[in-house]
Coordinates of C-alpha atoms and ligand atoms in Angstrom, one line a residue:
M1427 CA 14.2 5.9 5.0
N1428 CA 17.2 4.3 6.5
D1429 CA 16.9 0.4 5.8
D1430 CA 18.7 -0.1 9.0
T1431 CA 16.6 1.7 11.6
D1432 CA 14.7 -0.4 14.1
Q1433 CA 11.9 -1.1 12.4
H1434 CA 12.2 -5.4 12.9
P1435 CA 11.9 -7.1 9.2
V1436 CA 9.7 -9.8 9.1
L1437 CA 10.3 -12.9 10.6
S1438 CA 7.8 -15.7 10.2
R1439 CA 6.3 -16.7 13.2
R1440 CA 8.0 -19.8 12.8
S1441 CA 11.3 -18.6 12.2
A1442 CA 10.6 -16.3 15.4
L1443 CA 10.4 -19.2 17.2
A1444 CA 13.1 -21.2 16.2
L1445 CA 14.9 -18.4 16.9
L1446 CA 13.7 -18.5 20.5
G1447 CA 14.9 -21.8 20.6
G1448 CA 18.6 -20.8 20.2
A1449 CA 18.3 -21.6 16.1
G1450 CA 22.1 -20.1 16.0
A1451 CA 22.2 -20.0 12.1
T1452 CA 19.4 -18.1 11.9
L1453 CA 19.5 -15.3 14.6
A1454 CA 23.2 -14.8 12.7
L1455 CA 21.2 -13.0 9.9
S1456 CA 21.1 -9.4 11.1
R1457 CA 18.9 -7.4 10.8
S1458 CA 21.5 -5.0 7.9
A1459 CA 22.2 -8.0 6.4
L1460 CA 18.3 -8.2 5.6
A1461 CA 18.1 -5.1 4.8
Q1462 CA 20.5 -4.5 2.1
N1463 CA 19.4 -7.4 0.1
N1464 CA 15.8 -6.6 0.5
V1465 CA 14.8 -10.0 0.7
T1466 CA 14.5 -12.7 3.7
T1467 CA 17.1 -14.8 3.2
T1468 CA 15.8 -16.8 6.5
A1469 CA 13.9 -20.4 5.5
A1470 CA 10.3 -19.0 5.7
P1471 CA 8.2 -21.9 5.1
I1472 CA 5.6 -21.4 1.9
F1473 CA 3.1 -22.4 3.6
S1474 CA 0.7 -24.9 1.9
G1475 CA -1.2 -26.9 4.5
P1476 CA -5.0 -26.7 5.7
G1477 CA -4.6 -24.7 9.0
P1478 CA -4.7 -21.2 9.2
L1479 CA -1.4 -19.5 8.8
T1480 CA -1.0 -17.0 12.7
G1481 CA 1.7 -15.1 12.4
W1482 CA 0.9 -11.2 12.5
N1483 CA 2.1 -10.5 8.8
G1484 CA 2.0 -13.3 5.9
L1485 CA 5.0 -14.7 4.7
G1486 CA 6.7 -13.7 2.3
P1487 CA 10.2 -11.6 1.0
L1488 CA 10.9 -8.0 1.7
I1489 CA 10.5 -6.6 -1.7
A1490 CA 10.8 -2.8 -2.2
L1491 CA 8.9 -1.1 -5.3
P1492 CA 10.0 2.5 -6.4
Q1493 CA 8.8 5.2 -3.9
K1494 CA 8.5 2.3 -0.9
V1495 CA 10.5 0.5 1.5
P1496 CA 10.7 -3.1 2.1
L1497 CA 7.3 -4.8 2.1
I1498 CA 6.4 -8.5 2.5
R1499 CA 5.4 -9.6 -1.5
L1500 CA 2.8 -11.8 -1.0
V1501 CA 1.9 -12.1 -4.7
D1502 CA 4.2 -10.3 -7.4
R1503 CA 1.2 -9.7 -10.5
P1504 CA -0.9 -8.2 -10.0
P1505 CA 0.9 -6.5 -6.9
L1506 CA 0.1 -8.0 -2.9
Y1507 CA 2.3 -6.1 -0.7
E1508 CA 1.5 -6.0 3.2
T1509 CA 3.1 -3.4 5.7
P1510 CA 5.5 -5.4 8.3
R1511 CA 4.0 -5.2 11.9
A1512 CA 6.7 -2.9 13.3
Y1513 CA 5.0 -0.1 11.0
F1514 CA 1.9 -0.2 13.3
A1515 CA 4.0 1.5 16.2
S1516 CA 2.2 4.6 15.4
A1517 CA -1.4 5.9 14.4
F1518 CA 0.1 7.3 11.2
T1519 CA 1.1 4.6 9.0
P1520 CA 4.2 5.9 7.0
T1521 CA 3.4 6.5 3.1
A1522 CA 6.5 4.7 2.1
A1523 CA 5.1 1.5 4.0
F1524 CA 1.7 1.7 3.2
F1525 CA 0.6 -1.9 2.3
I1526 CA 0.1 -2.2 -1.7
R1527 CA -3.3 -3.9 -3.6
S1528 CA -4.3 -4.2 -7.1
N1529 CA -6.6 -6.5 -8.3
L1530 CA -5.2 -6.2 -12.5
A1531 CA -2.1 -6.6 -13.5
I1532 CA -1.2 -3.7 -15.9
F1533 CA -0.9 -0.3 -13.5
P1534 CA 0.2 3.3 -15.0
A1535 CA 4.1 3.3 -15.0
S1536 CA 3.9 7.0 -15.0
I1537 CA 1.4 10.3 -15.2
D1538 CA 1.5 13.0 -17.7
L1539 CA -0.8 15.9 -15.4
S1540 CA -0.1 17.6 -19.1
T1541 CA -2.7 15.3 -20.6
W1542 CA -4.1 13.4 -17.5
R1543 CA -7.9 14.6 -16.5
L1544 CA -10.3 13.4 -13.7
K1545 CA -13.7 13.2 -15.7
V1546 CA -17.4 13.1 -14.2
E1547 CA -19.5 11.8 -16.9
G1548 CA -23.1 9.6 -17.2
H1549 CA -26.1 10.9 -16.2
V1550 CA -25.0 14.8 -15.3
N1551 CA -26.0 17.7 -16.5
N1552 CA -22.6 18.5 -17.8
T1553 CA -19.7 16.3 -18.1
V1554 CA -16.8 18.5 -16.5
Q1555 CA -12.9 17.3 -16.1
F1556 CA -10.5 18.5 -14.2
S1557 CA -6.7 18.9 -14.6
L1558 CA -4.7 18.7 -11.2
A1559 CA -4.4 22.3 -11.3
Q1560 CA -7.9 22.8 -11.2
L1561 CA -8.6 20.4 -8.3
L1562 CA -5.4 22.2 -6.2
S1563 CA -6.4 25.3 -7.1
E1564 CA -10.2 25.5 -7.2
F1565 CA -11.8 23.9 -4.7
E1566 CA -11.7 23.8 -1.0
P1567 CA -9.4 21.7 0.4
V1568 CA -10.2 19.3 3.1
T1569 CA -8.2 16.8 5.0
V1570 CA -9.8 13.4 6.8
N1571 CA -7.7 11.0 8.9
A1572 CA -8.8 7.8 8.3
V1573 CA -8.0 3.7 8.1
M1574 CA -7.4 1.8 4.5
Q1575 CA -8.0 -2.0 5.0
C1576 CA -8.3 -4.5 2.7
T1577 CA -11.7 -6.4 2.5
G1578 CA -9.5 -9.6 2.8
N1579 CA -7.1 -8.5 5.6
S1580 CA -6.6 -11.6 7.8
R1581 CA -7.8 -13.6 5.5
S1582 CA -4.7 -16.5 6.2
R1583 CA -6.9 -17.1 9.4
F1584 CA -9.5 -18.0 7.7
Q1585 CA -10.6 -21.9 8.5
P1586 CA -11.4 -23.7 5.8
R1587 CA -9.0 -21.9 4.5
R1588 CA -10.1 -19.8 1.4
P1589 CA -8.2 -18.9 -2.1
G1590 CA -7.1 -14.8 -2.3
G1591 CA -4.2 -13.2 -0.9
Q1592 CA -3.1 -14.7 2.3
W1593 CA -2.7 -11.5 4.2
G1594 CA -2.0 -11.6 7.9
N1595 CA -3.0 -8.3 9.4
G1596 CA -0.7 -5.7 7.8
A1597 CA -3.2 -4.7 4.6
M1598 CA -4.5 -1.9 6.3
G1599 CA -2.7 2.1 7.1
C1600 CA -4.3 5.0 8.6
A1601 CA -3.2 8.5 7.0
A1602 CA -4.2 11.6 6.7
W1603 CA -5.8 12.4 3.6
T1604 CA -5.9 15.8 1.6
G1605 CA -8.4 16.7 -1.3
V1606 CA -11.6 17.5 -2.7
R1607 CA -14.7 16.6 -1.7
L1608 CA -16.6 14.2 -3.6
R1609 CA -20.2 16.1 -3.0
D1610 CA -18.2 19.4 -4.7
L1611 CA -17.3 17.5 -7.9
L1612 CA -21.1 16.1 -8.3
K1613 CA -22.0 19.4 -7.8
K1614 CA -20.0 20.9 -10.9
A1615 CA -21.2 18.5 -12.9
G1616 CA -24.9 18.6 -11.8
V1617 CA -26.6 14.8 -11.2
K1618 CA -29.7 14.3 -13.1
A1619 CA -32.7 12.9 -11.1
G1620 CA -33.1 9.2 -12.0
S1621 CA -29.3 8.9 -10.9
V1622 CA -29.0 5.7 -8.5
Q1623 CA -25.1 5.0 -8.1
V1624 CA -21.8 6.6 -8.7
Q1625 CA -19.0 4.5 -10.4
F1626 CA -15.3 4.8 -10.3
Q1627 CA -12.8 3.9 -12.2
G1628 CA -8.9 4.0 -12.2
L1629 CA -6.2 3.2 -15.2
D1630 CA -5.2 0.1 -14.2
K1631 CA -6.1 -3.0 -17.3
G1632 CA -5.6 -6.3 -17.2
A1633 CA -7.6 -9.6 -18.0
G1634 CA -9.0 -10.1 -14.6
A1635 CA -9.8 -13.2 -13.0
P1636 CA -10.6 -15.7 -16.4
G1637 CA -14.0 -15.7 -18.0
S1638 CA -14.9 -12.7 -15.1
G1639 CA -15.4 -9.9 -17.8
G1640 CA -13.4 -8.5 -15.2
A1641 CA -10.6 -6.4 -17.0
E1642 CA -11.6 -3.1 -16.1
Y1643 CA -11.8 -2.4 -12.1
K1644 CA -14.9 -0.4 -11.1
K1645 CA -16.7 0.1 -8.3
S1646 CA -20.2 2.1 -7.6
L1647 CA -21.7 3.4 -4.4
N1648 CA -25.4 4.3 -4.0
L1649 CA -26.7 8.0 -4.4
D1650 CA -28.4 7.5 -1.3
D1651 CA -25.6 6.3 0.8
P1652 CA -24.6 9.2 3.5
V1653 CA -20.7 8.1 3.1
L1654 CA -20.6 9.9 0.3
D1655 CA -20.9 13.0 2.5
R1656 CA -17.1 11.9 4.0
C1657 CA -15.6 11.0 0.1
I1658 CA -13.0 13.2 -0.9
V1659 CA -10.8 12.4 -3.8
A1660 CA -6.9 12.9 -2.4
Y1661 CA -4.3 14.4 -3.8
A1662 CA -2.2 13.7 -0.3
M1663 CA -1.5 11.1 2.2
N1664 CA 0.7 12.9 5.1
G1665 CA 1.2 15.8 3.6
Q1666 CA 3.0 14.0 0.8
P1667 CA 1.5 12.9 -3.4
L1668 CA 0.3 9.4 -3.7
P1669 CA 2.9 7.1 -4.3
L1670 CA 2.6 6.0 -8.2
V1671 CA 1.6 2.1 -6.6
N1672 CA -1.0 3.9 -3.8
G1673 CA -3.3 5.8 -6.9
F1674 CA -0.7 9.2 -7.6
P1675 CA -2.2 11.4 -8.8
V1676 CA -5.9 11.2 -6.9
R1677 CA -7.6 8.6 -5.5
L1678 CA -11.3 8.4 -3.7
V1679 CA -11.0 7.8 0.0
V1680 CA -14.3 6.6 1.9
P1681 CA -13.8 6.5 5.7
G1682 CA -15.1 3.7 7.4
Y1683 CA -15.6 1.6 4.2
F1684 CA -13.1 -1.3 3.3
A1685 CA -10.1 -0.2 0.9
T1686 CA -12.1 -1.7 -2.5
Y1687 CA -14.0 1.1 -2.6
W1688 CA -11.4 3.7 -2.5
M1689 CA -10.0 3.6 -6.0
K1690 CA -6.3 4.3 -7.6
T1691 CA -5.6 6.9 -10.6
L1692 CA -9.0 7.9 -10.2
S1693 CA -9.7 9.5 -13.4
F1694 CA -13.7 8.2 -14.0
I1695 CA -16.9 9.6 -11.9
R1696 CA -20.1 8.4 -13.7
L1697 CA -23.4 8.3 -13.0
L1698 CA -25.4 5.3 -13.0
T1699 CA -29.7 4.8 -13.8
E1700 CA -29.2 1.8 -13.1
K1701 CA -27.3 -0.4 -10.1
D1702 CA -23.8 -1.5 -11.2
T1703 CA -23.9 -4.9 -12.2
N1704 CA -20.1 -5.3 -13.5
F1705 CA -18.1 -8.1 -12.1
W1706 CA -16.1 -5.6 -9.5
M1707 CA -19.9 -5.2 -7.7
A1708 CA -21.7 -8.2 -8.3
T1709 CA -20.2 -11.1 -8.1
A1710 CA -16.9 -10.0 -6.3
Y1711 CA -17.0 -8.6 -3.0
L1712 CA -20.0 -9.8 -1.5
Q1713 CA -20.3 -11.0 1.9
P1714 CA -23.2 -12.7 3.4
D1715 CA -25.9 -10.5 4.2
N1716 CA -25.2 -10.0 8.1
L1717 CA -23.1 -7.5 10.5
K1718 CA -20.6 -10.0 11.0
G1719 CA -20.2 -10.9 7.4
T1720 CA -20.5 -14.8 8.9
T1721 CA -21.7 -18.0 7.5
T1722 CA -20.4 -21.4 6.9
P1723 CA -19.2 -23.8 4.0
Q1724 CA -22.4 -25.9 4.8
A1725 CA -24.9 -23.2 4.0
V1726 CA -22.9 -22.1 1.1
K1727 CA -23.4 -25.0 -0.5
D1728 CA -27.0 -25.2 0.2
K1729 CA -27.4 -21.7 -1.4
T1730 CA -29.3 -20.0 1.7
V1731 CA -27.0 -17.3 2.2
K1732 CA -28.0 -14.3 0.9
F1733 CA -25.2 -11.9 -0.2
K1734 CA -24.7 -8.2 0.0
P1735 CA -21.8 -5.6 -1.3
V1736 CA -18.8 -5.2 1.1
G1737 CA -19.2 -1.9 3.2
S1738 CA -17.9 -0.6 6.4
M1739 CA -15.3 -2.0 8.6
P1740 CA -16.3 -4.1 11.9
V1741 CA -14.3 -3.0 14.9
R1742 CA -11.0 -4.5 15.5
A1743 CA -8.0 -4.0 17.8
F1744 CA -4.5 -5.0 16.7
I1745 CA -1.4 -6.0 19.7
V1746 CA 1.4 -4.7 18.1
T1747 CA 4.3 -4.7 21.1
P1748 CA 5.4 -7.1 22.4
D1749 CA 5.6 -9.6 19.1
E1750 CA 6.8 -12.9 19.5
T1751 CA 10.6 -12.0 19.3
V1752 CA 10.1 -10.2 23.3
K1753 CA 11.4 -12.8 25.9
T1754 CA 11.0 -10.6 28.9
P1755 CA 12.2 -11.8 33.0
A1756 CA 9.3 -11.6 35.1
G1757 CA 9.0 -8.6 37.5
L1758 CA 9.8 -6.4 34.6
P1759 CA 7.2 -3.3 33.7
M1760 CA 6.2 -3.2 30.2
T1761 CA 4.4 -2.1 28.1
V1762 CA 1.1 -3.8 25.6
S1763 CA 0.4 -1.6 22.9
G1764 CA -1.3 -1.2 19.8
L1765 CA -4.6 -0.1 17.6
A1766 CA -7.8 -0.2 17.3
L1767 CA -10.2 0.5 14.4
S1768 CA -14.1 0.7 13.5
G1769 CA -15.8 2.0 10.4
R1770 CA -19.0 1.8 12.4
G1771 CA -18.4 4.4 14.9
A1772 CA -15.9 5.6 17.0
V1773 CA -13.6 3.3 18.9
T1774 CA -14.8 3.8 22.8
K1775 CA -12.6 0.7 24.3
V1776 CA -10.2 -1.5 24.3
E1777 CA -9.2 -4.1 26.7
V1778 CA -6.3 -6.7 27.6
S1779 CA -6.4 -9.8 28.8
T1780 CA -2.9 -11.6 30.3
D1781 CA -4.3 -14.8 30.6
D1782 CA -6.2 -15.8 27.1
G1783 CA -8.9 -14.3 27.3
K1784 CA -10.7 -15.1 31.0
T1785 CA -10.3 -11.9 32.6
W1786 CA -10.1 -8.5 31.2
K1787 CA -9.1 -5.1 32.2
A1788 CA -9.3 -1.5 30.5
A1789 CA -6.5 -0.5 28.8
K1790 CA -5.7 3.3 27.8
L1791 CA -6.8 4.9 24.8
G1792 CA -4.3 7.0 23.2
E1793 CA -4.8 10.4 21.0
D1794 CA -8.3 10.7 19.4
H1795 CA -7.6 11.2 15.6
G1796 CA -10.8 10.9 14.5
E1797 CA -13.7 8.8 14.3
Y1798 CA -12.1 6.6 10.8
A1799 CA -8.6 7.1 12.4
F1800 CA -6.2 4.1 14.5
R1801 CA -7.0 4.7 18.0
P1802 CA -4.1 3.8 19.6
W1803 CA -3.9 2.0 23.2
S1804 CA -2.0 1.1 25.7
F1805 CA -1.6 -1.7 28.8
A1806 CA 0.8 -1.8 31.6
W1807 CA 1.9 -5.2 32.3
T1808 CA 4.4 -6.5 34.8
P1809 CA 4.2 -10.0 34.8
K1810 CA 5.2 -11.7 38.1
T1811 CA 6.1 -15.2 37.5
A1812 CA 7.8 -17.0 34.2
G1813 CA 6.1 -18.9 32.0
S1814 CA 4.3 -18.6 29.1
Y1815 CA 1.3 -16.0 28.7
T1816 CA -1.7 -15.4 26.2
L1817 CA -2.2 -11.9 25.7
A1818 CA -5.6 -11.4 24.0
V1819 CA -7.0 -7.4 22.9
R1820 CA -10.6 -6.5 22.1
A1821 CA -12.5 -3.4 21.4
T1822 CA -15.9 -2.1 21.2
D1823 CA -17.1 0.6 19.2
A1824 CA -19.8 3.3 19.4
S1825 CA -22.5 0.9 18.1
G1826 CA -21.8 -1.1 20.6
A1827 CA -20.4 -3.7 18.9
V1828 CA -17.6 -5.5 20.8
Q1829 CA -15.1 -8.3 18.7
T1830 CA -15.6 -12.0 20.4
D1831 CA -13.4 -15.3 19.9
E1832 CA -16.0 -16.7 17.4
A1833 CA -13.9 -16.9 14.2
I1834 CA -15.3 -15.5 10.9
W1835 CA -16.3 -17.3 7.6
N1836 CA -17.4 -16.7 4.3
P1837 CA -16.5 -17.7 1.0
S1838 CA -14.3 -15.1 0.2
G1839 CA -12.1 -14.6 3.2
Y1840 CA -13.8 -10.9 4.2
L1841 CA -14.1 -9.2 7.2
W1842 CA -12.1 -11.0 9.7
N1843 CA -12.3 -9.5 13.1
T1844 CA -11.8 -11.8 15.2
T1845 CA -10.1 -11.3 18.8
E1846 CA -6.3 -11.0 18.6
R1847 CA -3.8 -13.0 20.4
Q1848 CA -0.1 -12.6 21.5
T1849 CA 1.9 -15.3 22.9
V1850 CA 5.0 -14.1 25.2
V1851 CA 7.5 -16.1 26.8
V1852 CA 8.2 -14.8 30.2
G1853 CA 11.9 -16.2 32.4
S1854 CA 13.3 -15.7 35.2
A1855 CA 15.1 -13.0 36.8
G1856 CA 17.7 -14.8 38.2
Ligands
MTE2244 N1 -7.7 1.5 -9.4 C1 -7.4 0.6 -8.2 N2 -7.8 1.3 -7.0 C2 -8.1 0.2 -6.6 C3 -8.0 -1.3 -6.5 C4 -7.6 -1.3 -8.0 O1 -7.5 -3.1 -8.0 N3 -7.2 -0.9 -8.9 N4 -7.8 -2.5 -5.6 C5 -8.8 -1.6 -4.4 C6 -8.0 -2.7 -3.4 S1 -9.1 -4.1 -3.7 C7 -7.6 -2.2 -2.4 S2 -6.8 -3.4 -0.9 C8 -6.6 -0.9 -2.2 C9 -5.4 -1.0 -1.9 O2 -4.9 0.7 -2.2 P1 -3.2 0.6 -2.0 O3 -2.6 -0.6 -3.0 O4 -2.9 1.7 -2.3 O5 -2.7 0.0 -0.4 O6 -6.9 -0.2 -3.3 C10 -8.8 -0.5 -3.9 N5 -8.5 0.7 -5.2
MO2245 MO1 -8.7 -5.1 -1.0

């Protein structure tokens, strides 16, 4: 992709406000200059204070990894790179702009397909292994459009703040994933009676959190979880091979579930006779055992909270345009637009407020790409008078769940789905 497109580089909310306030020096940094350097040279503050970080994206320089366009680097190693807001203008996220997150620091720098195999092992009738050529030729290919979202997406909103990557909203993306049904692979191996979970492991390595025993990233799903019927082992996203950092040659796709299960460089599928108690299942990626995954710091202190492994994604809607750089004259018709998602039933309704959530009107839903994909929405709005407006958006899904203004809180900073807001400055048309 050409760097100097109309995809705007990331401006932090603060630098954008400075820009609106007429800070000429900030404005003088042209988009092309930013793109050429692959870094933001604006004085984006490094956030260290106690309050929530409220810009749409997290804060960090724009850095391009191999096969990727510049993304917002939150952490170098293990890599946390966030997708800039402008890439969410369409329902499918460009592969090269897809976010990157790995839990361990050592990721394969190359894959030799002459020796790489996907193994199905453990409590099976026959241990089997497949080359990529076999996955491509011996199984019926299937495609599913699905959003992958990091469990900690939007963690920077948490109040009190939680440790971990301080994501804005860009730790998500939607792709058309093509590959082989997990069920077809399990059939080839023959799952033995007495198996309770299926475990997934990739090729990355690293120490993990000190003392955690988490040096191998392993994730498991219950064998009786209906999500297994829609899981695929994907060798393509958006009609292209997966970039190495996004899991080449194959990754697990778990439509509707958080990304923690979407194993990259998937190389081991293992049938277990006991529940998986490894660090990444028993200690990490736990949510309070309620639908919203919310609790209070006091309840955690009092040890009254029951936790369970995270699973499906609650309903969310995002305002993509206008962003904070838009300053519009009164009377000019504009389109408010964005995306919505839910892992718990199709998005059925999106509503927009132009008065900070006091009154709501239905937005128009865009093309339906499937239950697990982003659902685009748009809303025609003509601000009548000059002033500052606070737009809000909320979505409803087929389960009847609707977003609210109530903040989510849990110790790991997961499952944020509070209604989104965007302030728009409307000037006089003269
Ligand atoms: N092999 C492997 N797969 C993994 C992870 C990992 O650390 N190693 N992290 C998971 C998490 S937490 C996320 S958010 C997604 C990120 O996928 P991406 O880098 O393609 O965006 O991968 C998931 N799959
Ligand atoms: Mo994640």
